[in-house]
Coordinates of N, CA and C in Angstrom, one line a residue:
Chain A
X1 N 131.1 111.5 166.4 CA 131.7 110.9 165.1 C 131.8 109.4 165.5
X2 N 131.6 108.6 164.1 CA 131.8 107.3 164.1 C 133.0 106.9 163.6
X3 N 133.9 105.9 164.2 CA 134.9 105.6 163.9 C 135.1 103.7 164.2
X4 N 136.1 103.1 163.3 CA 136.1 101.9 163.7 C 138.0 101.7 163.2
X5 N 138.7 101.2 164.4 CA 140.0 101.1 164.5 C 140.4 99.5 164.4
X6 N 141.3 99.1 163.7 CA 141.8 97.7 163.6 C 143.4 98.0 163.8
X7 N 143.7 98.0 164.6 CA 145.2 98.3 165.0 C 146.2 97.2 164.2
X8 N 145.9 95.7 164.1 CA 146.5 95.0 163.4 C 146.4 95.2 162.0
X9 N 147.6 95.7 161.1 CA 147.6 95.9 159.9 C 147.7 94.2 159.0
X10 N 148.8 93.7 159.6 CA 149.1 92.4 158.9 C 149.3 91.3 160.2
X11 N 148.5 90.2 159.9 CA 149.2 89.1 160.9 C 149.1 87.7 159.9
X12 N 150.2 87.2 160.5 CA 150.8 85.7 159.6 C 150.9 84.7 160.9
X13 N 149.9 83.7 160.4 CA 150.0 82.5 161.7 C 150.2 81.4 160.3
X14 N 150.7 80.4 161.3 CA 151.0 78.9 160.5 C 149.4 78.5 160.7
X15 N 149.3 77.4 159.6 CA 148.0 76.8 159.9 C 147.4 75.8 161.1
X16 N 146.7 75.5 161.6 CA 145.9 75.2 163.0 C 146.1 76.1 164.1
X17 N 146.7 77.2 163.7 CA 147.0 78.4 165.0 C 145.4 78.9 165.1
X18 N 145.2 79.3 166.3 CA 144.3 80.1 166.7 C 144.7 81.7 166.4
X19 N 143.8 82.6 165.9 CA 143.8 83.7 165.6 C 142.8 84.8 165.7
X20 N 143.2 86.0 166.5 CA 142.0 87.1 167.2 C 142.5 88.3 166.3
X21 N 141.7 88.7 165.7 CA 141.5 90.1 165.1 C 140.6 91.2 166.0
X22 N 141.4 92.2 165.9 CA 140.8 93.1 166.9 C 139.9 94.1 166.1
X23 N 139.1 94.8 166.7 CA 138.1 95.7 166.4 C 137.8 96.8 167.5
X24 N 138.1 98.2 167.4 CA 137.8 98.6 168.6 C 136.6 100.1 167.9
X25 N 135.6 100.3 168.4 CA 134.7 101.4 167.6 C 134.6 102.2 168.6
X26 N 134.4 103.4 167.8 CA 133.5 104.8 168.8 C 132.3 105.4 168.1
X27 N 131.5 105.7 168.8 CA 130.3 106.3 168.7 C 129.5 106.5 169.8
X28 N 128.9 107.7 169.6 CA 128.0 108.3 170.5 C 126.8 108.0 170.8
X29 N 126.3 106.9 169.7 CA 124.6 106.4 169.5 C 125.1 105.3 170.7
X30 N 123.6 105.2 171.2 CA 123.4 104.2 172.1 C 122.7 102.7 171.4
X31 N 122.1 102.9 170.2 CA 122.0 101.9 169.2 C 122.8 102.1 168.1
X32 N 123.5 100.8 167.9 CA 124.4 100.8 167.0 C 124.4 98.9 166.5
X33 N 125.1 98.9 165.4 CA 125.6 97.7 164.7 C 126.8 97.5 164.1
X34 N 127.2 96.4 164.5 CA 128.7 95.8 164.1 C 128.7 94.7 163.4
X35 N 129.5 94.6 162.5 CA 129.7 93.9 161.2 C 131.2 93.5 161.3
X36 N 131.1 92.2 160.6 CA 132.6 91.6 160.0 C 132.5 91.3 158.7
X37 N 133.4 91.7 157.8 CA 133.5 91.2 156.4 C 134.9 90.5 156.3
X38 N 134.7 89.7 155.1 CA 136.0 88.7 154.8 C 136.3 89.3 153.1
X39 N 137.4 89.5 152.9 CA 137.6 90.2 151.5 C 138.7 89.0 151.1
X40 N 138.4 88.0 150.2 CA 139.3 86.9 149.6 C 140.1 87.9 148.6
X41 N 140.9 87.4 148.0 CA 141.8 88.1 146.9 C 141.0 88.3 145.7
X42 N 139.6 87.7 145.6 CA 138.9 87.9 144.6 C 138.4 89.4 144.9
X43 N 138.2 89.7 145.8 CA 137.9 91.2 145.8 C 136.8 91.8 146.4
X44 N 135.8 90.7 146.4 CA 134.4 90.9 147.0 C 133.9 90.9 148.4
X45 N 133.3 91.6 149.1 CA 133.3 91.6 150.5 C 132.4 90.6 150.9
X46 N 132.8 90.0 151.6 CA 131.6 88.7 151.8 C 131.2 88.9 153.5
X47 N 130.0 89.2 153.8 CA 129.2 89.3 155.1 C 129.3 88.3 155.8
X48 N 129.9 88.4 157.3 CA 130.3 87.0 158.1 C 129.1 87.3 159.2
X49 N 129.2 88.6 160.0 CA 128.3 88.6 161.2 C 127.8 90.0 161.3
X50 N 126.5 89.9 162.1 CA 126.2 91.2 162.4 C 125.7 91.4 163.8
X51 N 126.3 92.1 164.7 CA 125.7 92.1 166.3 C 125.1 93.5 166.7
X52 N 124.1 93.5 167.3 CA 123.3 94.5 167.9 C 124.0 95.1 169.0
X53 N 124.3 96.4 169.3 CA 124.6 97.1 170.4 C 123.9 96.6 171.7
X54 N 122.6 96.2 171.8 CA 121.9 95.8 173.0 C 121.9 94.2 173.1
X55 N 122.8 93.2 172.1 CA 123.4 92.0 172.4 C 124.4 91.6 172.4
X56 N 125.0 91.6 173.9 CA 126.2 91.2 174.0 C 126.6 90.0 174.1
X57 N 125.9 89.1 173.9 CA 126.0 87.5 173.8 C 127.2 87.4 172.7
X58 N 128.3 86.6 173.1 CA 129.1 86.2 172.3 C 128.2 85.1 171.2
X59 N 129.0 84.9 170.0 CA 128.6 84.1 169.2 C 129.4 83.1 168.3
X60 N 129.4 81.8 168.4 CA 130.2 80.7 167.6 C 129.6 80.3 166.4
X61 N 130.4 80.2 165.2 CA 130.0 79.8 164.1 C 131.0 78.8 163.8
X62 N 130.9 77.4 163.7 CA 131.9 76.6 163.5 C 133.3 76.9 164.0
X63 N 134.3 77.6 163.1 CA 135.7 78.0 163.8 C 135.8 79.3 163.9
X64 N 134.7 80.2 163.8 CA 134.5 81.3 164.2 C 133.7 81.9 165.1
X65 N 134.2 82.6 165.9 CA 133.6 83.3 167.1 C 133.8 84.7 167.2
X66 N 132.8 85.4 167.9 CA 132.7 86.9 168.0 C 132.8 87.0 169.4
X67 N 133.6 88.2 170.0 CA 133.7 88.4 171.4 C 132.9 89.8 171.3
X68 N 132.0 90.4 171.9 CA 131.3 91.9 171.6 C 131.5 92.3 173.2
X69 N 132.3 93.1 173.6 CA 132.3 94.0 175.0 C 132.0 95.3 174.9
X70 N 130.7 95.8 175.2 CA 130.6 97.3 175.1 C 131.6 97.8 176.2
X71 N 131.6 97.5 177.3 CA 132.6 98.1 178.2 C 133.8 98.6 177.7
X72 N 134.4 98.0 176.7 CA 135.5 98.6 175.9 C 135.6 98.9 174.5
X73 N 134.2 98.7 174.1 CA 134.0 99.3 172.5 C 134.9 98.5 171.9
X74 N 134.7 97.1 172.1 CA 135.6 96.2 171.4 C 134.5 95.2 170.7
X75 N 135.0 94.8 169.4 CA 134.0 93.3 168.7 C 135.1 92.6 168.0
X76 N 135.8 91.8 169.0 CA 136.7 91.0 168.3 C 136.5 89.6 167.8
X77 N 137.2 89.0 166.7 CA 137.1 88.2 165.9 C 138.1 87.0 166.0
X78 N 137.7 85.6 166.3 CA 138.7 84.7 166.5 C 138.5 83.4 165.8
X79 N 139.3 83.2 164.9 CA 139.1 82.0 164.0 C 140.1 80.8 164.6
X80 N 139.8 79.6 164.9 CA 140.1 78.6 165.5 C 140.7 77.7 164.5
X81 N 141.6 77.2 165.0 CA 142.2 75.8 164.2 C 142.4 76.6 162.6
X82 N 142.9 77.7 162.2 CA 142.8 78.7 161.0 C 143.5 77.4 159.8
X83 N 142.8 78.0 158.8 CA 143.1 77.3 157.4 C 143.7 78.0 156.4
X84 N 144.3 77.8 155.3 CA 145.0 78.5 154.3 C 143.9 79.4 153.9
X85 N 142.8 78.6 153.7 CA 141.8 79.4 153.2 C 141.1 80.7 154.1
X86 N 141.7 80.7 154.8 CA 141.2 82.1 155.9 C 141.9 83.1 155.5
X87 N 143.1 83.0 154.4 CA 143.6 84.0 154.3 C 142.6 85.1 153.6
X88 N 142.9 86.1 153.9 CA 142.1 87.3 153.5 C 142.0 88.8 154.3
X89 N 141.6 89.8 153.7 CA 141.6 91.0 154.7 C 140.2 90.8 155.1
X90 N 140.2 90.9 156.5 CA 139.0 91.3 157.4 C 138.8 92.9 157.6
X91 N 137.4 92.8 157.6 CA 137.0 94.5 157.8 C 135.9 94.4 159.0
X92 N 136.2 95.3 159.9 CA 135.2 95.4 160.7 C 134.3 96.6 160.7
X93 N 133.0 96.6 160.8 CA 132.3 98.0 160.1 C 131.4 98.6 161.3
X94 N 131.0 99.5 161.4 CA 129.6 100.3 162.3 C 128.8 101.0 161.7
X95 N 127.5 100.6 162.4 CA 126.5 101.5 161.5 C 125.7 101.8 162.6
X96 N 125.0 103.2 162.7 CA 124.2 103.4 164.2 C 123.0 104.0 163.3
X97 N 121.9 104.0 164.0 CA 120.9 104.3 163.3 C 120.6 105.7 163.4
X98 N 121.3 106.4 164.3 CA 121.3 108.0 164.1 C 122.4 108.9 163.2
X99 N 122.9 107.8 162.4 CA 124.3 108.3 161.5 C 123.7 107.8 159.9
X100 N 122.4 107.9 159.7 CA 121.9 107.6 158.7 C 122.3 106.1 158.2
X101 N 122.4 106.2 156.8 CA 122.2 104.9 156.3 C 124.1 104.5 156.1
X102 N 124.7 104.9 156.5 CA 126.3 104.4 156.2 C 126.8 103.6 157.1
X103 N 127.4 102.7 156.3 CA 128.7 101.9 157.2 C 130.1 102.5 157.1
X104 N 130.5 102.6 158.4 CA 131.7 103.0 158.5 C 132.8 101.7 159.0
X105 N 133.6 101.9 158.0 CA 134.7 100.5 158.0 C 136.1 101.1 158.3
X106 N 136.6 99.9 159.1 CA 137.9 100.2 159.6 C 139.0 99.9 158.6
X107 N 140.3 100.0 158.7 CA 141.1 99.9 157.5 C 141.3 98.3 157.2
X108 N 141.1 97.4 158.2 CA 141.0 96.1 157.8 C 142.6 95.5 158.4
X109 N 142.6 94.0 158.6 CA 143.5 93.4 159.2 C 143.7 92.2 157.8
X110 N 144.7 92.4 157.2 CA 144.9 91.1 156.1 C 146.0 90.0 157.0
X111 N 145.0 88.8 157.1 CA 145.5 87.8 157.5 C 146.2 86.8 156.5
X112 N 147.2 86.3 156.6 CA 148.0 85.3 156.1 C 148.4 84.1 156.8
X113 N 147.7 82.8 156.6 CA 147.6 81.6 157.0 C 148.6 80.6 156.0
X114 N 149.9 80.3 156.7 CA 150.6 79.7 156.0 C 150.6 78.2 156.3
X115 N 150.9 77.5 155.1 CA 150.6 75.9 155.4 C 151.9 75.4 156.1
Chain B
X1 N 116.1 85.9 145.4 CA 117.0 86.0 146.2 C 117.6 87.3 145.7
X2 N 118.2 88.0 146.5 CA 118.8 89.3 146.4 C 120.0 89.0 145.4
X3 N 120.2 89.6 144.1 CA 121.5 89.5 143.8 C 122.2 91.2 143.2
X4 N 123.4 91.0 143.4 CA 123.8 92.6 142.8 C 124.8 92.3 141.7
X5 N 124.6 93.1 140.7 CA 125.8 93.2 139.5 C 126.5 94.4 139.3
X6 N 127.7 94.1 139.1 CA 128.7 95.5 139.0 C 129.5 95.1 137.6
X7 N 129.7 96.0 136.8 CA 130.3 95.8 135.8 C 131.1 97.1 135.2
X8 N 132.3 97.1 134.6 CA 133.0 96.2 134.1 C 133.5 95.8 135.7
X9 N 134.3 94.4 135.4 CA 135.4 93.9 136.4 C 136.6 94.6 136.4
X10 N 136.9 94.7 135.5 CA 138.4 95.8 135.1 C 138.6 96.7 134.3
X11 N 139.0 97.5 134.2 CA 139.2 98.9 133.4 C 140.3 99.7 133.7
X12 N 140.7 100.0 132.0 CA 141.9 100.8 132.1 C 142.0 101.9 131.3
X13 N 142.1 103.1 132.1 CA 141.4 104.2 131.1 C 142.9 105.1 131.1
X14 N 142.6 106.0 130.1 CA 143.3 107.2 130.3 C 143.3 108.2 131.1
X15 N 144.2 109.2 131.3 CA 143.9 110.5 132.1 C 143.0 111.3 131.1
X16 N 142.0 111.9 131.7 CA 141.2 112.8 131.0 C 140.0 112.1 130.5
X17 N 139.8 110.6 130.3 CA 139.2 110.4 129.6 C 137.8 110.0 130.6
X18 N 136.5 109.7 130.3 CA 135.4 109.8 131.0 C 135.2 108.1 131.4
X19 N 134.1 108.5 132.8 CA 134.0 107.1 133.3 C 132.8 106.9 133.5
X20 N 132.2 105.6 133.6 CA 130.8 105.3 133.9 C 131.0 103.8 134.2
X21 N 130.7 103.4 135.9 CA 130.6 102.3 136.1 C 128.9 102.0 136.5
X22 N 128.6 101.0 136.4 CA 127.1 100.6 136.6 C 126.8 99.5 137.6
X23 N 125.8 99.3 138.4 CA 125.7 98.5 139.3 C 124.0 98.6 139.2
X24 N 123.7 97.4 139.6 CA 122.2 97.0 139.6 C 121.7 96.0 140.7
X25 N 120.9 95.9 141.1 CA 120.1 95.0 142.3 C 119.3 94.3 141.9
X26 N 118.9 93.3 142.0 CA 117.9 92.3 141.7 C 117.0 91.6 143.1
X27 N 115.9 91.5 142.9 CA 115.1 90.7 144.1 C 115.0 91.5 145.3
X28 N 115.1 92.5 145.1 CA 114.5 93.6 146.2 C 113.9 95.0 145.8
X29 N 113.4 95.8 146.3 CA 113.1 96.9 146.1 C 113.4 98.0 147.0
X30 N 113.5 99.4 146.7 CA 113.6 100.6 147.5 C 115.2 100.4 148.3
X31 N 116.2 99.6 147.5 CA 117.4 99.4 148.6 C 117.9 100.7 148.9
X32 N 118.7 100.7 150.0 CA 120.0 101.9 150.0 C 120.8 101.2 149.0
X33 N 121.5 102.5 148.3 CA 122.8 101.9 147.4 C 123.8 102.8 147.9
X34 N 125.2 102.2 147.7 CA 126.6 102.6 148.2 C 127.4 102.3 146.9
X35 N 128.3 103.5 146.8 CA 129.5 103.2 146.3 C 130.7 103.6 147.1
X36 N 131.5 102.6 147.4 CA 133.0 102.7 147.8 C 134.1 102.6 147.2
X37 N 135.4 103.2 147.4 CA 136.5 103.0 147.0 C 137.2 102.3 148.1
X38 N 138.2 101.4 147.5 CA 139.3 101.2 148.1 C 140.7 101.1 147.4
X39 N 141.6 102.2 147.7 CA 142.8 102.5 147.4 C 143.9 101.2 147.6
X40 N 144.4 100.8 146.9 CA 145.5 99.5 146.9 C 145.8 99.4 148.2
X41 N 145.8 98.2 149.2 CA 146.2 98.2 150.3 C 145.5 98.8 151.4
X42 N 144.4 99.5 151.2 CA 143.8 100.2 152.1 C 142.3 100.0 152.5
X43 N 141.5 100.8 153.3 CA 140.2 100.3 153.7 C 139.5 100.8 152.5
X44 N 138.1 101.0 153.0 CA 136.9 101.3 152.1 C 136.4 102.9 152.5
X45 N 136.5 103.4 151.5 CA 136.1 104.7 151.4 C 134.5 105.1 150.8
X46 N 133.6 105.6 152.0 CA 132.2 106.1 151.2 C 132.3 107.0 150.2
X47 N 132.0 106.9 149.2 CA 132.0 107.8 147.9 C 130.2 109.0 148.0
X48 N 129.6 107.8 147.7 CA 128.3 108.3 147.5 C 127.3 107.0 148.2
X49 N 125.9 107.5 148.8 CA 124.7 106.6 149.0 C 123.6 107.1 148.8
X50 N 122.6 106.5 148.2 CA 121.4 106.9 147.8 C 120.1 105.9 148.7
X51 N 119.6 106.7 149.0 CA 117.9 106.3 149.6 C 116.7 106.2 148.8
X52 N 117.0 106.8 147.8 CA 115.8 106.7 146.7 C 116.3 107.2 145.1
X53 N 115.3 107.1 144.4 CA 115.6 107.4 142.8 C 116.1 109.0 143.0
X54 N 117.0 109.7 142.6 CA 117.6 110.9 142.4 C 118.2 111.2 143.4
X55 N 118.1 110.7 144.7 CA 118.6 111.0 146.0 C 119.8 110.6 146.0
X56 N 120.9 111.7 146.1 CA 122.5 111.1 146.2 C 123.0 111.8 147.2
X57 N 124.0 111.4 148.0 CA 124.6 111.8 149.0 C 126.1 111.9 148.9
X58 N 126.6 112.8 148.8 CA 128.2 112.6 148.4 C 129.2 112.6 149.9
X59 N 129.8 111.8 150.3 CA 130.7 112.1 151.6 C 131.9 112.7 151.3
X60 N 132.7 112.6 150.2 CA 133.7 113.3 150.1 C 134.1 114.2 149.1
X61 N 134.5 115.3 148.9 CA 134.7 115.9 147.6 C 135.6 115.4 146.7
X62 N 135.1 115.1 145.4 CA 136.0 114.2 144.6 C 135.7 114.6 143.1
X63 N 136.4 114.0 142.4 CA 136.1 114.0 140.9 C 135.1 113.1 140.4
X64 N 134.3 112.8 141.2 CA 133.3 111.6 140.8 C 132.1 112.2 141.2
X65 N 131.0 111.5 140.2 CA 129.3 112.0 140.7 C 128.6 110.6 140.5
X66 N 127.6 110.5 141.1 CA 126.7 109.6 141.1 C 125.4 109.5 140.6
X67 N 124.8 108.8 140.1 CA 123.4 109.0 139.8 C 122.5 107.5 140.0
X68 N 121.3 107.7 140.3 CA 120.5 106.8 140.4 C 119.0 106.9 139.6
X69 N 119.3 106.5 138.5 CA 118.2 106.9 137.4 C 117.2 106.1 137.7
X70 N 117.1 104.9 138.2 CA 116.3 104.1 138.7 C 116.2 103.4 139.9
X71 N 115.4 102.7 140.2 CA 115.2 102.2 141.6 C 116.3 101.3 142.2
X72 N 116.9 100.7 141.1 CA 117.9 99.5 141.4 C 119.2 99.6 140.8
X73 N 119.1 100.8 140.1 CA 120.4 100.9 139.5 C 121.4 102.4 140.1
X74 N 122.4 102.3 140.1 CA 123.5 103.3 140.8 C 124.7 103.3 139.8
X75 N 124.7 104.7 139.4 CA 126.2 104.8 138.2 C 126.9 105.5 138.8
X76 N 128.3 105.4 138.6 CA 129.3 106.3 139.3 C 129.9 106.8 138.1
X77 N 130.1 108.0 137.8 CA 130.7 108.6 136.5 C 131.6 109.9 136.8
X78 N 132.5 109.8 135.8 CA 133.4 111.2 136.0 C 133.5 111.7 134.5
X79 N 133.7 112.8 134.4 CA 133.9 113.5 133.1 C 135.5 113.3 132.7
X80 N 136.2 113.6 133.9 CA 137.6 113.5 133.5 C 138.4 112.7 134.4
X81 N 139.2 111.6 134.2 CA 139.8 110.6 135.0 C 141.0 111.5 135.4
X82 N 141.6 111.4 136.7 CA 142.6 111.7 137.2 C 143.7 110.5 137.8
X83 N 144.9 110.4 137.7 CA 145.7 109.4 138.4 C 145.1 109.0 139.6
X84 N 144.8 109.8 140.3 CA 144.5 109.3 141.8 C 143.2 108.6 142.0
X85 N 142.2 108.6 140.6 CA 141.0 107.9 140.9 C 141.0 106.4 140.7
X86 N 142.4 106.1 140.3 CA 142.6 104.6 140.4 C 142.3 104.0 141.7
X87 N 141.8 102.9 141.6 CA 141.4 101.8 142.9 C 140.4 100.9 142.6
X88 N 140.0 100.2 143.4 CA 139.3 99.2 143.7 C 137.6 99.7 144.1
X89 N 136.6 99.9 143.1 CA 135.3 100.4 143.5 C 134.3 99.3 143.3
X90 N 133.8 99.4 144.9 CA 132.6 98.4 145.1 C 131.3 99.0 145.4
X91 N 130.3 98.3 144.9 CA 128.8 98.9 144.7 C 128.4 97.9 145.8
X92 N 127.2 98.6 146.7 CA 126.7 97.9 147.6 C 125.3 98.3 148.0
X93 N 124.7 97.1 148.5 CA 123.1 97.5 148.9 C 122.7 96.9 150.3
X94 N 121.8 97.7 150.9 CA 121.2 97.2 152.0 C 119.9 97.6 151.9
X95 N 118.9 96.9 152.8 CA 117.6 96.8 152.9 C 117.1 98.3 153.6
X96 N 116.6 99.4 152.8 CA 115.8 100.7 153.3 C 115.5 100.6 154.8
X97 N 115.8 101.5 155.3 CA 115.4 101.5 156.7 C 116.5 101.7 157.7
X98 N 116.1 100.7 158.9 CA 116.9 101.0 160.4 C 118.2 100.5 159.8
X99 N 119.2 100.5 160.9 CA 120.5 100.2 160.7 C 120.9 98.7 161.0
X100 N 119.8 97.8 161.2 CA 119.9 96.6 161.9 C 120.3 95.6 160.5
X101 N 120.7 96.1 159.5 CA 120.8 95.1 158.1 C 122.1 95.1 157.6
X102 N 122.8 94.4 157.1 CA 123.9 94.3 156.6 C 124.0 94.8 155.1
X103 N 125.4 95.5 154.9 CA 125.6 95.4 153.2 C 126.0 94.1 152.6
X104 N 125.3 94.1 151.4 CA 125.9 93.4 150.5 C 126.7 94.1 149.3
X105 N 127.5 93.3 148.8 CA 128.6 93.8 147.9 C 128.5 93.6 146.7
X106 N 128.8 94.1 145.3 CA 128.9 93.4 144.2 C 130.8 93.1 144.3
X107 N 130.9 92.5 143.3 CA 132.5 91.9 142.8 C 133.3 92.9 142.9
X108 N 133.1 94.3 142.4 CA 134.0 95.1 142.5 C 134.5 95.3 141.2
X109 N 134.6 96.6 140.8 CA 135.5 96.9 139.6 C 137.0 97.7 139.9
X110 N 138.1 96.9 139.3 CA 139.4 97.6 139.4 C 139.8 98.4 138.1
X111 N 139.9 99.7 138.4 CA 139.9 100.8 137.9 C 141.9 101.2 137.7
X112 N 142.0 101.1 136.7 CA 143.6 101.8 136.5 C 143.4 103.0 135.5
X113 N 143.7 104.0 136.1 CA 144.1 105.3 135.2 C 145.5 105.4 134.6
X114 N 145.8 105.5 133.5 CA 147.1 105.6 133.1 C 147.4 106.8 132.2

C-alpha cells in the first residue's frame, strides 16, 4: 500500500523564523518519486520539487530546502527565514512506478506565517 | 508551453441537479489526466484518472463519473448531486509513462451543493 503522512496539521511561525514540514511515506516499491506542492489561498496546487528514490542528495532552492532520508522514509521540507507569502497549505505526495499513474497525497500542513 | 484550463471556477448547485465540470490541456499529447476532490480543510482524494481516450479508472465508489471524449479533455459529471459532493475539485495532468514526472493542476472548481 502507498501512504503519505504529514503529522503536522497546522503550524504557526513568526516571520523570519525557520520552519520544517514533516513528511513520512510508506511504499513497498524500490523505485518511487516524492513531491512537494504548495496550495496558496487561491487554491491552485503549485509544484515545488520532485525527488527520485535513488537520489538521496538534499536540495536547496533559495529559502527552500529538502531533506530526503530513505532510512526513515522521510522527505522533510524546510523554509528558512519564512515570509508572510509562504502562508499556504503544503502537500507531500508519492508516486511509484509499480502503482500505476497515481499520485498519493498526504493530508497537508497548513502553515501560517505571522508578520 | 503546457497549460491546463478548468471551469467553472465556482458553482452553486441544488441537491439533485446534474453536474458537468470540464478540463482541457494544451501543449501536450497523450497526457495522464486526473480528477481530485478536496473537502474543506482536508487533503486530496483521487476520484478518477485516465491514461487515454475512453480509458477511465475510478478510485472510489461515488455519485460521480468521468469521461475522456478527446485526448486532452476530461469531464467530471453527476446525474444527481448530493450535499456530500460539495468540495474543491481539481483537474491535473502529467506526462504519460513512468512515474518520474510531476502533476500539474488546474485552478480548481469550488462546488457548493445546497
